[in-house]
């Protein structure tokens, strides 16, 4: 498989991560832990509303990934967002994370994949 096709298909995987976390976990609320995390960090009064808002933002990120518009900026935005979110969770709510502080390793793997996809595989 050539780099261009690998780049294209790997974009579906990255977008799928954003769609699942946004739509399934946050908008549909099928993973209550996500709302608990948001509520504990940003306040219980705003937790439900902000969780859905974050979910819609994640869906938009998935759409942006698939659009390939400003793809390098998109990759940097994903990396900054994921690392910032995970540092905050690591410090503030490690007890609510699926794998505790070990979640940070999965975040690093994900942002490494996003970096590799955009800055090594991208044929442009």
Short mmCIF file of N, CA and C in Angstrom, two decimals:
data_model
loop_
_atom_site.label_atom_id
_atom_site.label_comp_id
_atom_site.label_asym_id
_atom_site.label_seq_id
_atom_site.Cartn_x
_atom_site.Cartn_y
_atom_site.Cartn_z
N UNK A 1 0.86 -1.18 0.00
CA UNK A 1 0.00 0.00 0.00
C UNK A 1 0.90 1.24 0.00
N UNK A 2 0.59 2.18 -0.87
CA UNK A 2 1.44 3.37 -0.92
C UNK A 2 1.09 4.34 0.20
N UNK A 3 1.98 5.29 0.39
CA UNK A 3 1.84 6.23 1.51
C UNK A 3 0.56 7.05 1.44
N UNK A 4 0.17 7.42 0.23
CA UNK A 4 -1.03 8.23 0.06
C UNK A 4 -2.28 7.49 0.54
N UNK A 5 -2.38 6.22 0.17
CA UNK A 5 -3.53 5.43 0.63
C UNK A 5 -3.48 5.17 2.12
N UNK A 6 -2.29 4.90 2.63
CA UNK A 6 -2.14 4.68 4.07
C UNK A 6 -2.52 5.93 4.85
N UNK A 7 -2.11 7.08 4.33
CA UNK A 7 -2.48 8.36 4.95
C UNK A 7 -4.00 8.52 4.96
N UNK A 8 -4.63 8.25 3.81
CA UNK A 8 -6.08 8.41 3.70
C UNK A 8 -6.81 7.48 4.66
N UNK A 9 -6.47 6.21 4.65
CA UNK A 9 -7.19 5.25 5.50
C UNK A 9 -6.90 5.43 6.99
N UNK A 10 -5.70 5.86 7.31
CA UNK A 10 -5.40 6.11 8.73
C UNK A 10 -6.21 7.30 9.26
N UNK A 11 -6.60 8.20 8.36
CA UNK A 11 -7.46 9.31 8.75
C UNK A 11 -8.82 8.83 9.24
N UNK A 12 -9.31 7.76 8.65
CA UNK A 12 -10.58 7.19 9.11
C UNK A 12 -10.46 6.68 10.54
N UNK A 13 -9.31 6.09 10.86
CA UNK A 13 -9.10 5.60 12.23
C UNK A 13 -9.05 6.75 13.23
N UNK A 14 -8.33 7.81 12.88
CA UNK A 14 -8.23 8.96 13.77
C UNK A 14 -9.61 9.59 13.95
N UNK A 15 -10.33 9.78 12.85
CA UNK A 15 -11.67 10.37 12.93
C UNK A 15 -12.60 9.48 13.75
N UNK A 16 -12.47 8.18 13.61
CA UNK A 16 -13.31 7.25 14.36
C UNK A 16 -13.12 7.41 15.87
N UNK A 17 -11.88 7.63 16.29
CA UNK A 17 -11.62 7.87 17.72
C UNK A 17 -12.40 9.10 18.19
N UNK A 18 -12.35 10.18 17.40
CA UNK A 18 -13.06 11.40 17.78
C UNK A 18 -14.57 11.19 17.75
N UNK A 19 -15.08 10.49 16.73
CA UNK A 19 -16.52 10.24 16.64
C UNK A 19 -17.03 9.40 17.80
N UNK A 20 -16.32 8.34 18.14
CA UNK A 20 -16.75 7.46 19.23
C UNK A 20 -16.73 8.21 20.56
N UNK A 21 -15.63 8.91 20.83
CA UNK A 21 -15.54 9.65 22.09
C UNK A 21 -16.57 10.77 22.15
N UNK A 22 -16.80 11.44 21.04
CA UNK A 22 -17.75 12.55 21.03
C UNK A 22 -19.19 12.11 21.05
N UNK A 23 -19.57 11.29 20.09
CA UNK A 23 -20.98 10.92 19.94
C UNK A 23 -21.41 9.87 20.96
N UNK A 24 -20.71 8.77 21.01
CA UNK A 24 -21.13 7.65 21.86
C UNK A 24 -20.91 7.96 23.34
N UNK A 25 -19.70 8.39 23.68
CA UNK A 25 -19.36 8.58 25.09
C UNK A 25 -19.97 9.84 25.69
N UNK A 26 -19.99 10.93 24.93
CA UNK A 26 -20.39 12.21 25.53
C UNK A 26 -21.79 12.65 25.12
N UNK A 27 -22.10 12.70 23.83
CA UNK A 27 -23.41 13.19 23.40
C UNK A 27 -24.50 12.19 23.81
N UNK A 28 -24.30 10.92 23.50
CA UNK A 28 -25.28 9.90 23.90
C UNK A 28 -25.16 9.54 25.38
N UNK A 29 -24.04 9.89 26.00
CA UNK A 29 -23.84 9.65 27.42
C UNK A 29 -23.73 8.18 27.80
N UNK A 30 -23.24 7.36 26.90
CA UNK A 30 -23.15 5.92 27.18
C UNK A 30 -21.97 5.54 28.06
N UNK A 31 -21.08 6.50 28.32
CA UNK A 31 -19.97 6.26 29.25
C UNK A 31 -20.03 7.38 30.30
N UNK A 32 -20.79 7.15 31.39
CA UNK A 32 -21.01 8.20 32.40
C UNK A 32 -19.73 8.76 33.00
N UNK A 33 -18.67 7.99 32.97
CA UNK A 33 -17.39 8.44 33.52
C UNK A 33 -16.93 9.74 32.85
N UNK A 34 -17.25 9.93 31.57
CA UNK A 34 -16.84 11.15 30.86
C UNK A 34 -17.50 12.38 31.49
N UNK A 35 -18.79 12.28 31.78
CA UNK A 35 -19.47 13.41 32.42
C UNK A 35 -18.95 13.62 33.84
N UNK A 36 -18.63 12.54 34.53
CA UNK A 36 -18.09 12.67 35.89
C UNK A 36 -16.75 13.42 35.86
N UNK A 37 -15.93 13.13 34.87
CA UNK A 37 -14.63 13.79 34.74
C UNK A 37 -14.83 15.29 34.49
N UNK A 38 -15.68 15.61 33.52
CA UNK A 38 -15.95 17.01 33.19
C UNK A 38 -16.54 17.74 34.40
N UNK A 39 -17.48 17.10 35.09
CA UNK A 39 -18.12 17.71 36.26
C UNK A 39 -17.13 17.98 37.38
N UNK A 40 -16.23 17.03 37.60
CA UNK A 40 -15.26 17.21 38.68
C UNK A 40 -14.23 18.29 38.34
N UNK A 41 -13.86 18.41 37.08
CA UNK A 41 -12.85 19.41 36.69
C UNK A 41 -13.48 20.79 36.51
N UNK A 42 -14.63 20.86 35.85
CA UNK A 42 -15.22 22.15 35.49
C UNK A 42 -16.43 22.56 36.33
N UNK A 43 -16.88 21.67 37.20
CA UNK A 43 -18.00 22.00 38.09
C UNK A 43 -19.25 21.19 37.79
N UNK A 44 -19.87 20.68 38.84
CA UNK A 44 -21.04 19.82 38.70
C UNK A 44 -22.22 20.54 38.05
N UNK A 45 -22.34 21.86 38.29
CA UNK A 45 -23.45 22.61 37.70
C UNK A 45 -23.38 22.65 36.18
N UNK A 46 -22.16 22.60 35.64
CA UNK A 46 -21.97 22.73 34.21
C UNK A 46 -21.63 21.41 33.52
N UNK A 47 -21.39 20.38 34.30
CA UNK A 47 -20.91 19.10 33.77
C UNK A 47 -21.72 18.52 32.63
N UNK A 48 -23.03 18.32 32.81
CA UNK A 48 -23.81 17.71 31.73
C UNK A 48 -23.81 18.54 30.44
N UNK A 49 -24.01 19.84 30.57
CA UNK A 49 -24.04 20.73 29.40
C UNK A 49 -22.67 20.76 28.70
N UNK A 50 -21.61 20.94 29.48
CA UNK A 50 -20.27 21.01 28.89
C UNK A 50 -19.83 19.68 28.29
N UNK A 51 -20.25 18.57 28.89
CA UNK A 51 -19.89 17.26 28.34
C UNK A 51 -20.46 17.09 26.94
N UNK A 52 -21.71 17.47 26.76
CA UNK A 52 -22.33 17.39 25.43
C UNK A 52 -21.64 18.35 24.47
N UNK A 53 -21.32 19.55 24.94
CA UNK A 53 -20.59 20.52 24.10
C UNK A 53 -19.24 20.00 23.67
N UNK A 54 -18.52 19.39 24.60
CA UNK A 54 -17.22 18.79 24.28
C UNK A 54 -17.42 17.66 23.27
N UNK A 55 -18.48 16.88 23.46
CA UNK A 55 -18.78 15.79 22.54
C UNK A 55 -18.99 16.30 21.12
N UNK A 56 -19.79 17.37 20.97
CA UNK A 56 -20.00 17.93 19.63
C UNK A 56 -18.69 18.48 19.05
N UNK A 57 -17.85 19.05 19.90
CA UNK A 57 -16.54 19.54 19.44
C UNK A 57 -15.68 18.38 18.93
N UNK A 58 -15.75 17.25 19.61
CA UNK A 58 -14.99 16.08 19.18
C UNK A 58 -15.51 15.54 17.85
N UNK A 59 -16.82 15.58 17.67
CA UNK A 59 -17.39 15.17 16.38
C UNK A 59 -16.89 16.09 15.27
N UNK A 60 -16.88 17.39 15.55
CA UNK A 60 -16.36 18.35 14.56
C UNK A 60 -14.88 18.10 14.27
N UNK A 61 -14.12 17.70 15.28
CA UNK A 61 -12.71 17.38 15.05
C UNK A 61 -12.60 16.19 14.09
N UNK A 62 -13.45 15.19 14.27
CA UNK A 62 -13.45 14.04 13.36
C UNK A 62 -13.78 14.45 11.93
N UNK A 63 -14.76 15.34 11.78
CA UNK A 63 -15.11 15.85 10.45
C UNK A 63 -13.93 16.61 9.85
N UNK A 64 -13.27 17.41 10.68
CA UNK A 64 -12.11 18.18 10.21
C UNK A 64 -11.00 17.24 9.75
N UNK A 65 -10.76 16.18 10.50
CA UNK A 65 -9.73 15.20 10.09
C UNK A 65 -10.07 14.65 8.71
N UNK A 66 -11.32 14.25 8.51
CA UNK A 66 -11.72 13.67 7.23
C UNK A 66 -11.67 14.67 6.09
N UNK A 67 -11.89 15.95 6.39
CA UNK A 67 -11.88 16.98 5.34
C UNK A 67 -10.48 17.24 4.79
N UNK A 68 -9.46 16.99 5.59
CA UNK A 68 -8.05 17.25 5.25
C UNK A 68 -7.75 18.73 5.01
N UNK A 69 -8.64 19.61 5.45
CA UNK A 69 -8.42 21.06 5.35
C UNK A 69 -7.44 21.46 6.45
N UNK A 70 -6.40 22.20 6.08
CA UNK A 70 -5.38 22.65 7.04
C UNK A 70 -4.93 21.48 7.92
N UNK A 71 -4.55 20.39 7.27
CA UNK A 71 -4.28 19.13 7.98
C UNK A 71 -3.12 19.22 8.98
N UNK A 72 -2.12 19.99 8.68
CA UNK A 72 -1.01 20.11 9.63
C UNK A 72 -1.45 20.87 10.88
N UNK A 73 -2.20 21.95 10.69
CA UNK A 73 -2.74 22.68 11.84
C UNK A 73 -3.68 21.79 12.64
N UNK A 74 -4.47 21.00 11.94
CA UNK A 74 -5.38 20.07 12.59
C UNK A 74 -4.62 19.08 13.46
N UNK A 75 -3.53 18.53 12.92
CA UNK A 75 -2.74 17.56 13.69
C UNK A 75 -2.15 18.21 14.94
N UNK A 76 -1.63 19.42 14.80
CA UNK A 76 -1.08 20.13 15.96
C UNK A 76 -2.19 20.40 16.98
N UNK A 77 -3.35 20.81 16.50
CA UNK A 77 -4.48 21.06 17.41
C UNK A 77 -4.86 19.78 18.16
N UNK A 78 -4.94 18.66 17.45
CA UNK A 78 -5.27 17.39 18.10
C UNK A 78 -4.24 17.05 19.18
N UNK A 79 -2.99 17.20 18.85
CA UNK A 79 -1.92 16.85 19.79
C UNK A 79 -2.00 17.72 21.03
N UNK A 80 -2.16 19.03 20.85
CA UNK A 80 -2.24 19.95 21.99
C UNK A 80 -3.47 19.65 22.84
N UNK A 81 -4.60 19.45 22.20
CA UNK A 81 -5.85 19.17 22.94
C UNK A 81 -5.75 17.88 23.73
N UNK A 82 -5.30 16.82 23.09
CA UNK A 82 -5.24 15.51 23.77
C UNK A 82 -4.23 15.54 24.91
N UNK A 83 -3.07 16.13 24.69
CA UNK A 83 -2.08 16.19 25.76
C UNK A 83 -2.54 17.07 26.92
N UNK A 84 -3.14 18.22 26.61
CA UNK A 84 -3.65 19.10 27.67
C UNK A 84 -4.72 18.40 28.49
N UNK A 85 -5.67 17.80 27.81
CA UNK A 85 -6.75 17.10 28.50
C UNK A 85 -6.19 15.99 29.39
N UNK A 86 -5.24 15.24 28.87
CA UNK A 86 -4.71 14.12 29.64
C UNK A 86 -3.84 14.56 30.81
N UNK A 87 -3.12 15.65 30.67
CA UNK A 87 -2.35 16.17 31.81
C UNK A 87 -3.30 16.62 32.92
N UNK A 88 -4.36 17.34 32.53
CA UNK A 88 -5.35 17.77 33.53
C UNK A 88 -5.98 16.56 34.23
N UNK A 89 -6.38 15.56 33.47
CA UNK A 89 -7.00 14.37 34.06
C UNK A 89 -6.00 13.60 34.93
N UNK A 90 -4.78 13.51 34.48
CA UNK A 90 -3.72 12.82 35.22
C UNK A 90 -3.55 13.44 36.60
N UNK A 91 -3.59 14.77 36.65
CA UNK A 91 -3.39 15.49 37.91
C UNK A 91 -4.65 15.56 38.75
N UNK A 92 -5.79 15.88 38.12
CA UNK A 92 -7.01 16.21 38.87
C UNK A 92 -7.95 15.04 39.14
N UNK A 93 -8.04 14.07 38.23
CA UNK A 93 -9.04 13.00 38.40
C UNK A 93 -8.52 11.62 37.99
N UNK A 94 -7.34 11.23 38.43
CA UNK A 94 -6.82 9.94 37.97
C UNK A 94 -7.72 8.77 38.39
N UNK A 95 -8.45 8.94 39.48
CA UNK A 95 -9.34 7.87 39.96
C UNK A 95 -10.53 7.63 39.03
N UNK A 96 -10.87 8.58 38.16
CA UNK A 96 -11.99 8.42 37.24
C UNK A 96 -11.58 7.90 35.87
N UNK A 97 -10.29 7.80 35.63
CA UNK A 97 -9.81 7.33 34.33
C UNK A 97 -9.91 5.81 34.25
N UNK A 98 -10.18 5.31 33.06
CA UNK A 98 -10.36 3.87 32.86
C UNK A 98 -9.17 3.07 33.35
N UNK A 99 -7.97 3.53 33.02
CA UNK A 99 -6.75 2.84 33.46
C UNK A 99 -5.92 3.71 34.41
N UNK A 100 -6.56 4.61 35.11
CA UNK A 100 -5.85 5.48 36.03
C UNK A 100 -4.81 6.32 35.31
N UNK A 101 -3.70 6.54 35.95
CA UNK A 101 -2.65 7.36 35.34
C UNK A 101 -2.01 6.68 34.13
N UNK A 102 -2.27 5.39 33.98
CA UNK A 102 -1.77 4.64 32.83
C UNK A 102 -2.42 5.13 31.53
N UNK A 103 -3.56 5.85 31.64
CA UNK A 103 -4.21 6.44 30.47
C UNK A 103 -3.26 7.34 29.68
N UNK A 104 -2.33 7.96 30.37
CA UNK A 104 -1.39 8.87 29.72
C UNK A 104 -0.60 8.16 28.63
N UNK A 105 -0.30 6.88 28.85
CA UNK A 105 0.44 6.13 27.83
C UNK A 105 -0.38 6.02 26.54
N UNK A 106 -1.69 5.79 26.67
CA UNK A 106 -2.54 5.69 25.48
C UNK A 106 -2.65 7.04 24.77
N UNK A 107 -2.67 8.11 25.55
CA UNK A 107 -2.70 9.44 24.95
C UNK A 107 -1.43 9.70 24.14
N UNK A 108 -0.29 9.32 24.70
CA UNK A 108 0.99 9.50 24.00
C UNK A 108 1.02 8.65 22.73
N UNK A 109 0.52 7.45 22.80
CA UNK A 109 0.45 6.60 21.60
C UNK A 109 -0.44 7.22 20.54
N UNK A 110 -1.60 7.74 20.95
CA UNK A 110 -2.51 8.36 20.00
C UNK A 110 -1.89 9.59 19.34
N UNK A 111 -1.32 10.49 20.13
CA UNK A 111 -0.74 11.70 19.53
C UNK A 111 0.49 11.36 18.69
N UNK A 112 1.19 10.31 19.04
CA UNK A 112 2.32 9.86 18.21
C UNK A 112 1.82 9.37 16.86
N UNK A 113 0.70 8.66 16.87
CA UNK A 113 0.09 8.19 15.62
C UNK A 113 -0.37 9.39 14.78
N UNK A 114 -1.01 10.37 15.42
CA UNK A 114 -1.46 11.57 14.71
C UNK A 114 -0.25 12.29 14.11
N UNK A 115 0.82 12.43 14.88
CA UNK A 115 2.04 13.09 14.38
C UNK A 115 2.62 12.32 13.19
N UNK A 116 2.78 11.02 13.35
CA UNK A 116 3.36 10.19 12.28
C UNK A 116 2.51 10.28 11.02
N UNK A 117 1.19 10.17 11.21
CA UNK A 117 0.28 10.21 10.07
C UNK A 117 0.43 11.51 9.29
N UNK A 118 0.46 12.64 10.00
CA UNK A 118 0.47 13.93 9.30
C UNK A 118 1.85 14.36 8.83
N UNK A 119 2.87 14.13 9.64
CA UNK A 119 4.18 14.69 9.32
C UNK A 119 5.14 13.69 8.68
N UNK A 120 4.76 12.43 8.62
CA UNK A 120 5.60 11.43 7.95
C UNK A 120 4.89 10.77 6.78
N UNK A 121 3.61 10.46 6.92
CA UNK A 121 2.87 9.79 5.84
C UNK A 121 2.27 10.73 4.82
N UNK A 122 1.92 11.94 5.24
CA UNK A 122 1.22 12.86 4.35
C UNK A 122 2.05 13.11 3.10
N UNK A 123 1.48 12.78 1.93
CA UNK A 123 2.24 12.92 0.68
C UNK A 123 2.48 14.37 0.27
N UNK A 124 1.81 15.32 0.91
CA UNK A 124 1.97 16.74 0.51
C UNK A 124 3.11 17.39 1.24
#
